[in-house]
Amino acid sequence: MTIGEGPLWHDSPVCDFVKPDPRRHVQRITIHHWQLRDLLLCPENKKEVVFPYQNNVIQYNMETEKDTFLLKDLTFAPTSITASSGYLAVGGQRSELVVRDLHGNWAITTTTGGSINNGVTIAETNGEKRLMVSNNDETIKVFSVPSMHLIDNLCLPTAVNGVTVSPDGRHMVVVGDSNEVFVFNITNSGEYVHTASLCASKDSNFSCSWSQNSDKFAVASQDGTVNVWDVRSTITLYTLGTKQSPNAKGATRCVKFSTSGAVDLLAYTEHVSYVNIVDARNFSTQQVLRVSPSHLDYHITGMAFAPDSRSLLVGLENSVLEYPVETTARRRFPIGSLL
């Protein structure tokens, strides 16, 4: 596929990146906002997933099949969730925010002001753990963790749906209720400097992700596209499509690069029933997974790669699907270079 062509799935060779028959874990994941569907995490242990159920946050061990409450009987239903660097954070519809230490007893419940906390992100900047809260009031509130000192309040021209920081800590991408993608540099002193506003889709953007080596980022849009950029350029590198586009069912909700560079995959979910997986080395081959029976549509609640990228986890409202990644085949070929 050459740069700028799309949608990918119509005309690209097919490859089995994951084994098509998943192990199904009966678990319930609750969607509390119809567009916010990044609700499944696999932050530390490749056999443990984290997700919201009603007013709780559950940790489920896929090996022992045991549940643990990480947060129980919250006063709100989580609309956003993240876990990284040993901390868990969840946001709610009325600016509620809960943060807890995953390895200790510390926790805090607060409100950030504004409206819906559409997204929460934890990342390290110059050795400091930071929590970024994306709000419908067109701001990103940046807190130091665990002190919860407000470091910055970034104002955007649209409601903010998601933030992702590059693994090297040098760049940040922001998406929201417009077709613009906002790119920031993070300075050595930890300040955020807006460097570019990019446009590729025709509708709002809801999810974004960085490649493991920080050279590419991907953005998922309501219009059923995923656009990929090289961090060194403002020109779209690839535009990928969905199985059900332009139908509303084909809206892309969650996009994730694999977390291990030896695997190099990009996966993204549709509103219902389908997950798309693409070779992130050259974006020339793809696999489309149907996660529901042919006569039914299942809502997808989220998706995550295991920390070692040996499995792809897909969340539904009534189960978690565990797909083994064909890691041997992926490691057999050298990593290709992008144009």
Coordinates of C-alpha atoms in Angstrom, one line a residue:
M1 CA 0.0 0.0 0.0
T2 CA 1.4 3.4 -0.9
I3 CA 1.2 6.4 1.3
G4 CA -2.2 8.1 1.4
E5 CA -4.2 5.2 0.0
G6 CA -7.1 3.7 2.0
P7 CA -9.0 2.1 3.4
L8 CA -6.4 -0.6 3.9
W9 CA -8.6 -3.7 4.5
H10 CA -10.3 -3.6 1.0
D11 CA -7.2 -4.4 -1.0
S12 CA -4.4 -5.6 1.2
P13 CA -3.0 -9.1 1.6
V14 CA -4.3 -11.1 4.5
C15 CA -2.0 -12.5 7.2
D16 CA -2.8 -14.3 10.5
F17 CA -1.1 -12.2 13.1
V18 CA -3.2 -13.8 15.9
K19 CA -4.7 -17.2 16.2
P20 CA -8.4 -16.8 15.3
D21 CA -9.8 -18.9 18.1
P22 CA -9.5 -17.0 21.4
R23 CA -9.8 -18.2 24.9
R24 CA -13.0 -16.6 26.2
H25 CA -13.2 -15.4 29.8
V26 CA -16.7 -14.7 31.1
Q27 CA -16.4 -11.2 32.6
R28 CA -18.7 -8.2 32.4
I29 CA -17.3 -4.8 31.3
T30 CA -19.6 -1.8 31.6
I31 CA -19.7 1.0 28.9
H32 CA -20.9 4.3 30.5
H33 CA -20.4 6.5 27.4
W34 CA -21.3 5.3 24.0
Q35 CA -18.2 6.7 22.3
L36 CA -15.6 6.2 25.0
R37 CA -14.5 2.5 24.7
D38 CA -10.9 2.2 25.9
L39 CA -11.9 0.3 29.1
L40 CA -9.7 -2.8 29.1
L41 CA -6.1 -2.7 30.5
C42 CA -3.3 -5.2 30.8
P43 CA -0.7 -2.9 32.6
E44 CA 1.8 -5.2 34.4
N45 CA 1.1 -8.9 34.5
K46 CA 0.4 -10.5 31.1
K47 CA -2.2 -12.7 32.8
E48 CA -4.1 -9.9 34.5
V49 CA -6.6 -7.5 33.0
V50 CA -8.2 -4.5 34.6
F51 CA -11.6 -3.1 33.7
P52 CA -14.7 -1.2 35.1
Y53 CA -17.9 -3.1 36.0
Q54 CA -20.8 -0.9 37.1
N55 CA -19.3 1.3 39.9
N56 CA -16.3 -0.9 40.5
V57 CA -12.9 -1.6 39.0
I58 CA -12.0 -5.3 38.7
Q59 CA -8.7 -7.1 38.3
Y60 CA -9.1 -10.5 36.7
N61 CA -6.4 -13.2 36.5
M62 CA -6.9 -15.1 33.3
E63 CA -4.7 -18.0 34.6
T64 CA -6.3 -18.5 38.0
E65 CA -9.7 -17.2 36.9
K66 CA -9.9 -15.1 40.1
D67 CA -11.4 -11.6 40.5
T68 CA -10.1 -8.8 42.8
F69 CA -11.7 -5.5 43.5
L70 CA -9.2 -2.7 42.9
L71 CA -11.9 -0.1 43.5
K72 CA -15.3 -1.0 45.0
D73 CA -18.6 0.9 45.3
L74 CA -17.5 4.1 43.7
T75 CA -19.9 7.0 43.9
F76 CA -19.7 7.2 40.1
A77 CA -19.5 5.0 37.1
P78 CA -16.1 5.2 35.4
T79 CA -16.1 6.6 31.9
S80 CA -12.3 6.4 31.5
I81 CA -9.5 4.3 33.0
T82 CA -5.7 3.9 32.9
A83 CA -3.0 2.1 34.8
S84 CA 0.8 2.7 34.5
S85 CA 3.9 3.2 36.6
G86 CA 2.2 1.4 39.5
Y87 CA -0.9 3.6 39.7
L88 CA -4.5 3.3 38.6
A89 CA -6.7 6.2 37.7
V90 CA -10.4 6.4 36.7
G91 CA -12.5 9.4 35.7
G92 CA -16.3 10.0 35.7
Q93 CA -19.1 11.9 34.0
R94 CA -19.1 14.8 36.5
S95 CA -15.3 15.4 36.7
E96 CA -14.8 12.7 39.3
L97 CA -11.3 11.3 39.7
V98 CA -9.9 8.4 41.7
V99 CA -6.2 7.5 41.8
R100 CA -4.7 4.6 43.8
D101 CA -1.4 3.0 44.3
L102 CA -1.5 -0.5 42.8
H103 CA 1.1 -1.8 45.2
G104 CA 0.1 0.1 48.4
N105 CA -2.7 1.5 50.4
W106 CA -2.6 5.1 49.1
A107 CA -5.6 6.4 47.2
I108 CA -7.4 9.7 46.6
T109 CA -10.9 10.7 45.5
T110 CA -11.4 14.1 44.1
T111 CA -12.9 16.2 41.3
T112 CA -11.1 18.1 38.6
G113 CA -13.7 20.6 37.8
G114 CA -15.2 21.0 34.3
S115 CA -17.3 18.3 32.8
I116 CA -16.8 14.7 31.7
N117 CA -13.4 13.2 32.3
N118 CA -13.2 11.6 28.8
G119 CA -9.7 10.2 29.2
V120 CA -7.0 9.6 31.8
T121 CA -3.3 9.0 31.0
I122 CA -0.3 8.2 33.3
A123 CA 3.2 8.8 31.9
E124 CA 6.6 9.6 33.2
T125 CA 8.3 12.9 32.3
N126 CA 11.9 13.4 33.3
G127 CA 11.5 10.8 36.1
E128 CA 8.3 12.3 37.4
K129 CA 5.0 10.4 37.2
R130 CA 2.3 12.6 35.8
L131 CA -1.5 12.1 35.4
M132 CA -3.2 13.8 32.4
V133 CA -6.9 14.2 32.6
S134 CA -8.7 15.0 29.4
N135 CA -11.9 16.9 30.0
N136 CA -15.0 18.0 28.0
D137 CA -14.3 21.5 29.2
E138 CA -11.5 21.8 26.5
T139 CA -8.6 21.3 29.0
I140 CA -6.0 18.8 29.9
K141 CA -5.2 19.0 33.6
V142 CA -1.7 17.6 34.5
F143 CA -1.1 16.4 38.0
S144 CA 2.1 15.1 39.7
V145 CA 1.5 11.6 41.2
P146 CA 1.2 10.9 44.0
S147 CA 1.2 14.4 45.4
M148 CA -1.7 15.4 43.0
H149 CA -0.1 18.9 42.7
L150 CA -1.5 20.6 39.6
I151 CA 1.4 21.1 37.3
D152 CA -0.4 22.5 34.2
N153 CA -3.8 23.3 32.8
L154 CA -3.6 23.1 29.0
C155 CA -6.4 24.7 27.0
L156 CA -7.4 23.3 23.7
P157 CA -10.0 24.6 21.1
T158 CA -12.2 21.6 21.5
A159 CA -13.4 19.0 24.1
V160 CA -10.5 16.7 24.7
N161 CA -11.0 12.9 24.4
G162 CA -7.5 11.4 24.7
V163 CA -3.8 12.0 25.3
T164 CA -0.8 9.8 24.6
V165 CA 2.8 10.5 25.5
S166 CA 5.6 8.9 23.5
P167 CA 7.6 6.2 25.3
D168 CA 10.7 8.3 25.1
G169 CA 8.8 11.1 27.0
R170 CA 9.6 13.7 24.3
H171 CA 6.3 14.1 22.5
M172 CA 2.5 14.2 23.3
V173 CA -0.5 13.8 21.0
V174 CA -3.9 15.1 21.9
V175 CA -7.3 14.3 20.2
G176 CA -10.8 15.5 20.8
D177 CA -14.2 16.5 19.4
S178 CA -12.8 17.9 16.1
N179 CA -10.8 16.4 13.3
E180 CA -7.6 18.1 14.5
V181 CA -4.7 16.3 16.0
F182 CA -2.6 18.4 18.4
V183 CA 1.1 17.6 18.7
F184 CA 3.2 18.8 21.5
N185 CA 6.9 18.7 22.4
I186 CA 7.8 18.0 26.0
T187 CA 10.8 20.1 27.0
N188 CA 13.7 19.0 29.3
S189 CA 12.0 21.1 32.0
G190 CA 8.7 19.2 31.6
E191 CA 6.8 22.0 29.8
Y192 CA 4.3 21.3 26.9
V193 CA 4.9 23.2 23.7
H194 CA 2.3 23.0 20.9
T195 CA 4.2 22.4 17.6
A196 CA 1.6 21.3 15.1
S197 CA -2.1 20.8 14.4
L198 CA -2.8 18.0 11.9
C199 CA -5.9 17.0 10.0
A200 CA -6.7 13.8 8.2
S201 CA -10.1 12.5 9.2
K202 CA -13.5 14.1 8.6
D203 CA -14.9 13.7 12.2
S204 CA -14.0 13.7 15.9
N205 CA -11.1 11.6 17.1
F206 CA -11.3 9.4 20.2
S207 CA -8.1 7.4 20.6
C208 CA -4.4 7.7 19.9
S209 CA -1.3 5.6 20.4
W210 CA 2.5 5.7 20.0
S211 CA 4.7 3.1 18.5
Q212 CA 7.1 1.5 21.0
N213 CA 10.2 3.3 19.5
S214 CA 8.4 6.7 19.5
D215 CA 8.7 7.3 15.8
K216 CA 5.1 6.9 14.8
F217 CA 1.6 7.7 16.2
A218 CA -1.9 6.6 15.2
V219 CA -5.2 8.3 15.7
A220 CA -8.7 6.6 15.5
S221 CA -11.6 8.6 14.2
Q222 CA -15.4 8.5 14.3
D223 CA -15.4 8.5 10.5
G224 CA -14.0 4.9 10.4
T225 CA -10.4 5.7 9.7
V226 CA -7.1 5.3 11.5
N227 CA -4.4 7.8 10.4
V228 CA -0.7 7.2 11.0
W229 CA 2.0 9.8 11.1
D230 CA 5.8 9.8 11.3
V231 CA 6.8 12.1 14.2
R232 CA 9.2 13.9 11.8
S233 CA 6.5 14.9 9.3
T234 CA 3.1 16.6 9.2
I235 CA 2.0 14.6 6.2
T236 CA -0.2 11.5 6.9
L237 CA 1.9 8.4 6.4
Y238 CA -1.0 5.9 6.1
T239 CA -4.8 6.0 6.2
L240 CA -6.4 2.7 7.3
G241 CA -10.1 1.8 7.1
T242 CA -12.6 -0.4 8.8
K243 CA -14.7 -3.4 7.7
Q244 CA -18.0 -1.6 8.3
S245 CA -17.1 1.9 7.1
P246 CA -18.9 4.2 6.1
N247 CA -21.6 2.6 8.3
A248 CA -21.7 4.1 11.8
K249 CA -20.8 0.6 13.1
G250 CA -17.4 1.0 11.5
A251 CA -16.4 4.0 13.7
T252 CA -12.9 3.4 15.2
R253 CA -13.0 3.5 19.0
C254 CA -9.6 2.3 20.3
V255 CA -6.2 2.1 18.6
K256 CA -3.1 0.4 20.1
F257 CA 0.4 -0.3 18.9
S258 CA 1.9 -3.5 20.3
T259 CA 4.1 -2.9 23.3
S260 CA 7.0 -5.1 22.2
G261 CA 9.1 -3.9 19.3
A262 CA 9.8 -7.5 18.1
V263 CA 6.2 -7.9 17.3
D264 CA 5.3 -4.6 15.6
L265 CA 1.5 -4.7 15.2
L266 CA -1.2 -2.0 15.2
A267 CA -4.7 -3.0 16.2
Y268 CA -7.9 -1.0 16.3
T269 CA -11.5 -1.7 17.2
E270 CA -14.7 -0.8 15.4
H271 CA -17.9 0.3 17.2
V272 CA -19.2 -3.3 17.1
S273 CA -18.0 -6.8 16.1
Y274 CA -14.7 -6.2 14.4
V275 CA -11.0 -5.8 15.3
N276 CA -8.5 -4.9 12.7
I277 CA -4.8 -5.8 13.0
V278 CA -2.1 -4.4 10.7
D279 CA 1.6 -5.1 10.1
A280 CA 3.2 -1.9 11.6
R281 CA 6.5 -2.5 9.9
N282 CA 5.2 -1.6 6.4
F283 CA 1.4 -1.4 6.8
S284 CA 1.0 -3.8 3.8
T285 CA -0.9 -6.7 5.3
Q286 CA -3.8 -7.0 7.7
Q287 CA -6.1 -9.4 9.6
V288 CA -9.7 -8.7 10.4
L289 CA -11.3 -10.5 13.4
R290 CA -15.0 -10.9 13.9
V291 CA -15.6 -11.1 17.6
S292 CA -19.3 -11.9 17.4
P293 CA -21.5 -14.4 15.6
S294 CA -22.3 -13.5 12.0
H295 CA -26.0 -12.9 12.9
L296 CA -25.3 -10.7 16.0
D297 CA -23.4 -7.5 16.8
Y298 CA -21.4 -7.3 20.0
H299 CA -20.2 -4.0 21.4
I300 CA -16.5 -3.8 22.0
T301 CA -15.5 -2.2 25.3
G302 CA -11.7 -1.9 24.7
M303 CA -8.5 -3.7 23.7
A304 CA -5.0 -4.1 24.9
F305 CA -1.8 -5.9 24.1
A306 CA -0.2 -7.9 26.9
P307 CA 3.1 -6.2 28.1
D308 CA 5.1 -8.8 26.2
S309 CA 2.8 -8.6 23.1
R310 CA 2.3 -12.3 23.2
S311 CA -1.5 -11.9 23.4
L312 CA -4.1 -9.4 22.2
L313 CA -7.0 -8.9 24.7
V314 CA -10.4 -7.7 23.4
G315 CA -13.2 -6.7 25.8
L316 CA -16.8 -7.3 25.2
E317 CA -19.8 -6.4 27.5
N318 CA -19.9 -10.1 28.6
S319 CA -16.4 -11.4 28.2
V320 CA -12.7 -10.9 27.6
L321 CA -11.2 -12.6 24.5
E322 CA -7.6 -13.7 24.7
Y323 CA -6.0 -14.1 21.3
P324 CA -2.5 -15.6 21.2
V325 CA -0.1 -13.6 18.9
E326 CA 1.9 -15.5 16.4
T327 CA 5.2 -14.2 17.8
T328 CA 7.4 -16.8 16.1
A329 CA 6.3 -15.7 12.6
R330 CA 6.6 -12.1 13.5
R331 CA 10.2 -12.4 14.7
R332 CA 11.3 -14.4 11.7
F333 CA 11.4 -11.4 9.4
P334 CA 13.5 -8.2 9.8
I335 CA 11.8 -5.0 10.7
G336 CA 11.1 -3.0 7.5
S337 CA 11.7 0.7 7.2
L338 CA 9.1 3.3 6.5
L339 CA 9.1 5.5 3.4

